[in-house]
């Protein structure tokens, strides 16, 4: 019988994943506790949030002291989501201070003061080198991050393996997360370009046949819950790729969104990478909101990420129940129902006038 008792600690609990996970697990375990620096909204009923800055030694120490004093020293599972992330592409000291060292200070504090049944780390499939076209990634595929964010996850995975001690570890290498309202920066920006009929919506700097796996938020929460539920049955250290086995090509996404939004079709033209980089650089010099596409992203347009989820299926009995192909109409329906609200939800700059 699966063990549903005990305390669950979730770091990064105010983020989109953390909030969804707290709501899912509330009422199923003895207590769900969230660590996060900011608390813009109250926690779900029966949940507790403790203000903790994972980038500060003192804040982590204080948060763990409060946790132990009020909830005891036994933790069934820690779900570690807190990390630094941006789309600038460059190294940032916060990657080391928050993602890498933050994980180290959290692990150290847990080992000193708690009995922990499981430590779950939210990593990314991007720690792997991109696929050769048509190839499929497994957990044993070569490691080869291509920009700062996945590089920080590689360093953190190595730290966890070296420093986890007697705490069992599950490392989840996640595909790109989205939901019915989108909430995926790459997809939201692609939809925006098409919706506004921008010139950039007719151009692409790579082969439109490239693919990248995605993952619906509800399926991600299902996967994390399955890891928690099966924690006593997993190996001491397990690594799993979590995402959809079907990965749509850029061309499929492009044509699908154009048809759903405008009920028509148009050509997407391939642009040489040098010209695309110069164009992205020049656009960044123009007044107004900073463009999403940065020169460094041009080199990533050729990256191909299709994953094999067989290991997660074997260990967890988990497979995704949703798919990006089936969710695309829901994203566009949400956009059309409330364009202004959709833009704000996806943190996009509102145009001077919404398209009609």
Short mmCIF file of C-alpha atoms in Angstrom, two decimals:
data_model
loop_
_atom_site.label_atom_id
_atom_site.label_comp_id
_atom_site.label_asym_id
_atom_site.label_seq_id
_atom_site.Cartn_x
_atom_site.Cartn_y
_atom_site.Cartn_z
CA UNK A 1 0.00 0.00 0.00
CA UNK A 2 1.30 3.48 -0.90
CA UNK A 3 2.34 5.70 2.02
CA UNK A 4 0.29 8.93 1.96
CA UNK A 5 1.31 10.11 5.42
CA UNK A 6 3.93 12.57 6.53
CA UNK A 7 5.04 16.13 5.84
CA UNK A 8 5.78 17.43 2.34
CA UNK A 9 8.10 20.43 1.90
CA UNK A 10 7.93 22.31 -1.43
CA UNK A 11 10.49 25.00 -2.25
CA UNK A 12 9.55 27.62 -4.83
CA UNK A 13 6.00 27.11 -3.62
CA UNK A 14 4.70 30.43 -4.99
CA UNK A 15 5.69 29.62 -8.55
CA UNK A 16 3.26 28.19 -11.06
CA UNK A 17 4.41 24.59 -10.54
CA UNK A 18 4.75 24.97 -6.77
CA UNK A 19 1.27 26.44 -6.38
CA UNK A 20 -0.30 23.70 -8.49
CA UNK A 21 1.54 21.03 -6.53
CA UNK A 22 0.53 22.46 -3.17
CA UNK A 23 -3.12 22.43 -4.22
CA UNK A 24 -2.82 18.84 -5.47
CA UNK A 25 -1.17 17.42 -2.36
CA UNK A 26 -3.19 19.32 0.22
CA UNK A 27 -5.40 16.97 2.21
CA UNK A 28 -3.54 13.89 1.01
CA UNK A 29 -0.67 14.18 3.50
CA UNK A 30 -0.28 15.16 7.12
CA UNK A 31 0.94 18.65 6.18
CA UNK A 32 2.11 20.52 3.07
CA UNK A 33 4.64 23.29 3.75
CA UNK A 34 5.91 25.81 1.20
CA UNK A 35 9.22 27.68 1.20
CA UNK A 36 9.38 30.82 -0.94
CA UNK A 37 10.82 34.31 -0.70
CA UNK A 38 7.64 36.13 -1.72
CA UNK A 39 4.05 35.40 -0.82
CA UNK A 40 1.75 37.41 -3.15
CA UNK A 41 -1.22 35.16 -2.48
CA UNK A 42 -2.26 33.13 0.57
CA UNK A 43 -1.53 29.40 0.46
CA UNK A 44 -4.27 26.88 -0.31
CA UNK A 45 -6.41 25.83 2.69
CA UNK A 46 -4.54 23.64 5.17
CA UNK A 47 -1.19 24.61 3.63
CA UNK A 48 1.50 26.70 5.29
CA UNK A 49 4.06 28.96 3.60
CA UNK A 50 7.24 30.03 5.37
CA UNK A 51 9.16 33.00 3.88
CA UNK A 52 12.55 31.63 2.84
CA UNK A 53 15.16 33.04 0.46
CA UNK A 54 16.95 29.97 -0.86
CA UNK A 55 19.89 32.22 -1.81
CA UNK A 56 20.60 33.17 1.82
CA UNK A 57 22.30 31.00 4.44
CA UNK A 58 20.52 32.79 7.26
CA UNK A 59 17.09 32.64 5.64
CA UNK A 60 17.32 28.91 4.91
CA UNK A 61 18.56 28.23 8.45
CA UNK A 62 15.75 30.29 9.96
CA UNK A 63 13.11 28.67 7.75
CA UNK A 64 14.24 25.16 8.70
CA UNK A 65 14.31 26.15 12.38
CA UNK A 66 10.69 27.33 12.15
CA UNK A 67 9.73 24.20 10.26
CA UNK A 68 11.26 21.91 12.88
CA UNK A 69 9.83 23.83 15.84
CA UNK A 70 6.27 23.78 14.53
CA UNK A 71 6.12 20.55 12.51
CA UNK A 72 8.79 18.19 13.84
CA UNK A 73 11.93 16.67 12.36
CA UNK A 74 10.44 14.06 10.00
CA UNK A 75 9.82 14.97 6.36
CA UNK A 76 8.30 12.45 3.98
CA UNK A 77 9.49 14.26 0.83
CA UNK A 78 11.12 17.52 -0.22
CA UNK A 79 10.18 18.78 -3.69
CA UNK A 80 12.89 21.27 -4.61
CA UNK A 81 11.60 23.63 -7.32
CA UNK A 82 13.29 26.89 -6.30
CA UNK A 83 15.85 28.01 -8.89
CA UNK A 84 16.95 30.99 -10.96
CA UNK A 85 15.81 31.27 -14.59
CA UNK A 86 15.87 33.85 -17.36
CA UNK A 87 15.88 33.99 -21.16
CA UNK A 88 18.91 36.28 -21.46
CA UNK A 89 21.19 33.35 -22.28
CA UNK A 90 24.22 34.74 -20.41
CA UNK A 91 25.75 33.53 -17.18
CA UNK A 92 24.30 35.26 -14.14
CA UNK A 93 25.69 34.99 -10.58
CA UNK A 94 22.16 34.09 -9.43
CA UNK A 95 22.40 30.73 -11.21
CA UNK A 96 25.22 29.77 -8.88
CA UNK A 97 23.96 31.50 -5.74
CA UNK A 98 20.33 30.35 -5.96
CA UNK A 99 20.21 27.20 -8.08
CA UNK A 100 23.52 25.54 -7.18
CA UNK A 101 24.53 26.88 -3.76
CA UNK A 102 20.89 27.23 -2.70
CA UNK A 103 20.43 23.51 -3.21
CA UNK A 104 23.62 22.84 -1.26
CA UNK A 105 22.58 24.94 1.74
CA UNK A 106 19.13 23.33 1.73
CA UNK A 107 20.58 19.80 1.64
CA UNK A 108 23.05 20.66 4.41
CA UNK A 109 20.30 22.03 6.64
CA UNK A 110 18.05 19.05 6.03
CA UNK A 111 20.81 16.56 6.85
CA UNK A 112 21.69 18.35 10.07
CA UNK A 113 18.17 18.67 11.46
CA UNK A 114 15.72 16.28 9.78
CA UNK A 115 14.94 12.73 8.84
CA UNK A 116 14.06 13.00 5.15
CA UNK A 117 12.40 10.22 3.18
CA UNK A 118 13.05 11.67 -0.27
CA UNK A 119 14.58 14.68 -2.07
CA UNK A 120 13.04 15.46 -5.47
CA UNK A 121 14.95 17.85 -7.72
CA UNK A 122 13.36 19.68 -10.65
CA UNK A 123 15.92 19.58 -13.47
CA UNK A 124 15.49 19.93 -17.25
CA UNK A 125 15.84 17.76 -20.33
CA UNK A 126 18.10 20.55 -21.66
CA UNK A 127 20.98 19.20 -19.56
CA UNK A 128 21.39 16.77 -22.45
CA UNK A 129 23.10 17.62 -25.71
CA UNK A 130 20.53 18.17 -28.47
CA UNK A 131 19.48 15.12 -30.46
CA UNK A 132 20.61 14.25 -33.90
CA UNK A 133 17.46 14.72 -36.04
CA UNK A 134 15.11 11.78 -35.46
CA UNK A 135 17.05 10.44 -32.46
CA UNK A 136 15.45 10.01 -29.04
CA UNK A 137 16.94 11.06 -25.69
CA UNK A 138 17.21 8.67 -22.78
CA UNK A 139 18.57 9.32 -19.30
CA UNK A 140 21.91 7.89 -20.49
CA UNK A 141 22.22 10.26 -23.47
CA UNK A 142 25.26 12.58 -23.41
CA UNK A 143 25.17 15.61 -21.15
CA UNK A 144 25.77 18.80 -23.10
CA UNK A 145 23.90 21.92 -22.00
CA UNK A 146 23.99 24.73 -24.55
CA UNK A 147 23.24 27.80 -22.39
CA UNK A 148 23.37 29.11 -18.82
CA UNK A 149 20.12 27.75 -17.40
CA UNK A 150 20.71 24.03 -18.13
CA UNK A 151 24.38 24.45 -17.24
CA UNK A 152 23.29 25.45 -13.73
CA UNK A 153 21.10 22.35 -13.53
CA UNK A 154 24.02 20.11 -14.53
CA UNK A 155 26.15 21.58 -11.73
CA UNK A 156 23.29 21.17 -9.27
CA UNK A 157 22.64 17.55 -10.24
CA UNK A 158 26.33 16.82 -9.63
CA UNK A 159 26.18 18.54 -6.23
CA UNK A 160 23.12 16.53 -5.21
CA UNK A 161 24.75 13.23 -6.14
CA UNK A 162 27.86 14.15 -4.17
CA UNK A 163 26.13 15.62 -1.11
CA UNK A 164 22.79 13.83 -0.62
CA UNK A 165 24.21 11.44 1.98
CA UNK A 166 21.54 9.02 3.19
CA UNK A 167 18.65 10.97 1.67
CA UNK A 168 17.12 9.15 -1.34
CA UNK A 169 17.07 11.33 -4.44
CA UNK A 170 14.84 11.56 -7.52
CA UNK A 171 16.02 13.87 -10.31
CA UNK A 172 13.30 14.82 -12.80
CA UNK A 173 14.50 16.16 -16.15
CA UNK A 174 11.45 18.05 -17.34
CA UNK A 175 10.33 19.02 -20.83
CA UNK A 176 8.97 22.53 -21.42
CA UNK A 177 5.91 23.07 -19.24
CA UNK A 178 2.64 24.61 -20.50
CA UNK A 179 -1.05 24.62 -19.56
CA UNK A 180 -4.43 25.36 -21.14
CA UNK A 181 -3.76 29.13 -21.01
CA UNK A 182 -0.25 28.58 -22.42
CA UNK A 183 2.12 29.93 -19.70
CA UNK A 184 5.09 28.83 -21.81
CA UNK A 185 7.29 31.76 -22.92
CA UNK A 186 8.40 30.19 -26.24
CA UNK A 187 4.85 29.15 -27.19
CA UNK A 188 3.26 32.38 -25.96
CA UNK A 189 5.67 34.47 -27.98
CA UNK A 190 5.08 32.35 -31.08
CA UNK A 191 1.32 32.79 -30.66
CA UNK A 192 1.78 36.55 -30.14
CA UNK A 193 3.80 36.93 -33.35
CA UNK A 194 1.12 35.09 -35.31
CA UNK A 195 -1.82 36.85 -33.64
CA UNK A 196 -0.33 40.27 -34.38
CA UNK A 197 0.75 39.19 -37.90
CA UNK A 198 4.29 40.37 -37.16
CA UNK A 199 6.90 40.06 -39.90
CA UNK A 200 8.79 37.68 -37.59
CA UNK A 201 5.84 35.28 -37.75
CA UNK A 202 6.80 34.53 -41.38
CA UNK A 203 10.46 33.84 -40.57
CA UNK A 204 12.43 31.12 -38.80
CA UNK A 205 16.18 30.81 -38.41
CA UNK A 206 16.40 27.02 -38.39
CA UNK A 207 14.92 23.94 -39.96
CA UNK A 208 11.18 23.98 -39.28
CA UNK A 209 11.34 20.19 -38.96
CA UNK A 210 13.08 20.43 -35.55
CA UNK A 211 11.13 19.13 -32.55
CA UNK A 212 11.04 19.79 -28.83
CA UNK A 213 9.12 17.85 -26.20
CA UNK A 214 6.64 19.65 -23.96
CA UNK A 215 4.69 18.72 -20.84
CA UNK A 216 1.27 19.79 -19.60
CA UNK A 217 1.24 21.20 -16.08
CA UNK A 218 -1.36 18.66 -14.93
CA UNK A 219 0.81 15.79 -16.17
CA UNK A 220 3.83 17.25 -14.40
CA UNK A 221 1.92 17.42 -11.12
CA UNK A 222 0.76 13.83 -11.71
CA UNK A 223 4.40 12.77 -12.17
CA UNK A 224 5.66 14.51 -9.04
CA UNK A 225 2.82 13.05 -7.00
CA UNK A 226 3.68 9.59 -8.34
CA UNK A 227 7.30 10.07 -7.25
CA UNK A 228 6.17 11.05 -3.75
CA UNK A 229 3.72 8.16 -3.49
CA UNK A 230 6.32 5.59 -4.64
CA UNK A 231 9.25 7.07 -2.75
CA UNK A 232 9.94 3.93 -0.71
CA UNK A 233 10.01 1.79 -3.86
CA UNK A 234 12.46 3.87 -5.92
CA UNK A 235 16.25 3.35 -6.12
CA UNK A 236 18.41 5.49 -3.75
CA UNK A 237 19.20 7.76 -6.71
CA UNK A 238 16.91 7.81 -9.73
CA UNK A 239 16.87 10.07 -12.79
CA UNK A 240 13.82 10.31 -15.06
CA UNK A 241 12.93 12.23 -18.19
CA UNK A 242 9.41 13.62 -17.84
CA UNK A 243 7.54 14.88 -20.90
CA UNK A 244 5.40 13.95 -23.87
CA UNK A 245 6.62 11.23 -26.17
CA UNK A 246 5.10 13.06 -29.15
CA UNK A 247 7.15 16.14 -30.00
CA UNK A 248 5.61 18.46 -32.60
CA UNK A 249 7.81 20.10 -35.21
CA UNK A 250 8.07 23.87 -35.35
CA UNK A 251 6.25 23.65 -38.68
CA UNK A 252 3.34 21.77 -37.08
CA UNK A 253 3.11 24.35 -34.31
CA UNK A 254 3.37 27.24 -36.74
CA UNK A 255 0.74 25.98 -39.17
CA UNK A 256 -1.52 24.84 -36.35
CA UNK A 257 -1.52 28.19 -34.55
CA UNK A 258 -1.96 30.15 -37.81
CA UNK A 259 -5.00 28.07 -38.73
CA UNK A 260 -6.51 28.23 -35.24
CA UNK A 261 -5.99 31.99 -34.90
CA UNK A 262 -6.66 33.27 -38.42
CA UNK A 263 -8.40 30.38 -40.17
CA UNK A 264 -5.91 30.55 -43.01
CA UNK A 265 -2.30 29.62 -43.81
CA UNK A 266 0.89 31.38 -44.82
CA UNK A 267 4.44 30.49 -45.65
CA UNK A 268 7.23 30.43 -43.09
CA UNK A 269 10.61 31.21 -44.65
CA UNK A 270 13.97 29.99 -43.42
CA UNK A 271 16.44 32.80 -42.69
CA UNK A 272 20.23 32.26 -42.56
CA UNK A 273 21.43 32.31 -38.98
CA UNK A 274 23.80 35.26 -39.43
CA UNK A 275 21.01 37.44 -40.82
CA UNK A 276 18.67 36.27 -38.05
CA UNK A 277 21.24 37.19 -35.38
CA UNK A 278 21.79 40.64 -36.85
CA UNK A 279 18.03 41.15 -37.06
CA UNK A 280 17.51 40.08 -33.43
CA UNK A 281 20.36 42.36 -32.32
CA UNK A 282 18.97 45.32 -34.28
CA UNK A 283 15.44 44.76 -32.94
CA UNK A 284 16.82 44.89 -29.42
CA UNK A 285 18.09 48.42 -30.08
CA UNK A 286 14.65 49.74 -31.00
CA UNK A 287 12.58 51.64 -28.42
CA UNK A 288 9.83 49.79 -26.62
CA UNK A 289 9.68 46.41 -24.91
CA UNK A 290 12.70 44.14 -25.29
CA UNK A 291 12.06 41.48 -27.94
CA UNK A 292 11.80 37.87 -26.80
CA UNK A 293 14.11 36.49 -29.49
CA UNK A 294 17.73 37.19 -28.59
CA UNK A 295 20.76 36.56 -30.86
CA UNK A 296 21.84 33.55 -28.76
CA UNK A 297 18.49 31.84 -29.41
CA UNK A 298 19.21 31.70 -33.14
CA UNK A 299 21.84 29.01 -32.57
CA UNK A 300 19.31 27.00 -30.55
CA UNK A 301 16.71 27.02 -33.35
CA UNK A 302 18.27 23.85 -34.76
CA UNK A 303 18.19 21.98 -31.43
CA UNK A 304 16.09 18.83 -31.43
CA UNK A 305 14.74 17.28 -28.20
CA UNK A 306 12.58 14.16 -28.38
CA UNK A 307 12.53 12.05 -25.22
CA UNK A 308 11.95 8.44 -24.26
CA UNK A 309 9.70 8.28 -21.19
CA UNK A 310 10.01 4.54 -20.75
CA UNK A 311 12.05 4.84 -17.55
CA UNK A 312 9.40 7.00 -15.86
CA UNK A 313 6.72 4.58 -16.98
CA UNK A 314 8.69 1.67 -15.52
CA UNK A 315 9.47 3.29 -12.17
CA UNK A 316 6.29 5.31 -11.63
CA UNK A 317 3.62 3.79 -13.84
CA UNK A 318 3.36 7.35 -15.22
CA UNK A 319 2.65 8.51 -18.74
CA UNK A 320 1.15 11.85 -19.85
CA UNK A 321 -2.62 11.97 -20.32
CA UNK A 322 -2.62 15.25 -22.26
CA UNK A 323 -0.80 16.51 -25.32
CA UNK A 324 0.26 19.80 -26.85
CA UNK A 325 -1.53 19.00 -30.09
CA UNK A 326 -4.86 18.67 -28.24
CA UNK A 327 -4.18 21.71 -26.03
CA UNK A 328 -3.34 24.19 -28.82
CA UNK A 329 -7.06 24.92 -29.51
CA UNK A 330 -7.61 25.62 -25.80
CA UNK A 331 -4.72 28.11 -25.75
CA UNK A 332 -6.11 29.96 -28.75
CA UNK A 333 -9.67 29.86 -27.38
CA UNK A 334 -8.41 31.49 -24.16
CA UNK A 335 -6.61 34.15 -26.21
CA UNK A 336 -9.70 34.96 -28.28
CA UNK A 337 -12.02 35.00 -25.26
CA UNK A 338 -9.94 37.63 -23.44
CA UNK A 339 -6.93 38.89 -25.44
CA UNK A 340 -5.88 41.48 -22.84
CA UNK A 341 -6.14 39.03 -19.97
CA UNK A 342 -4.26 36.37 -21.96
CA UNK A 343 -1.41 38.79 -22.72
CA UNK A 344 -1.13 39.74 -19.06
CA UNK A 345 -1.28 36.13 -17.89
CA UNK A 346 1.58 35.30 -20.26
CA UNK A 347 3.54 38.47 -19.35
CA UNK A 348 3.46 39.86 -22.90
CA UNK A 349 3.60 43.52 -23.88
CA UNK A 350 0.15 44.70 -24.94
CA UNK A 351 0.05 46.09 -28.50
CA UNK A 352 -1.18 49.64 -29.08
CA UNK A 353 -4.30 48.11 -30.57
CA UNK A 354 -5.40 44.51 -30.31
CA UNK A 355 -5.85 42.72 -33.63
CA UNK A 356 -9.43 42.16 -34.78
#
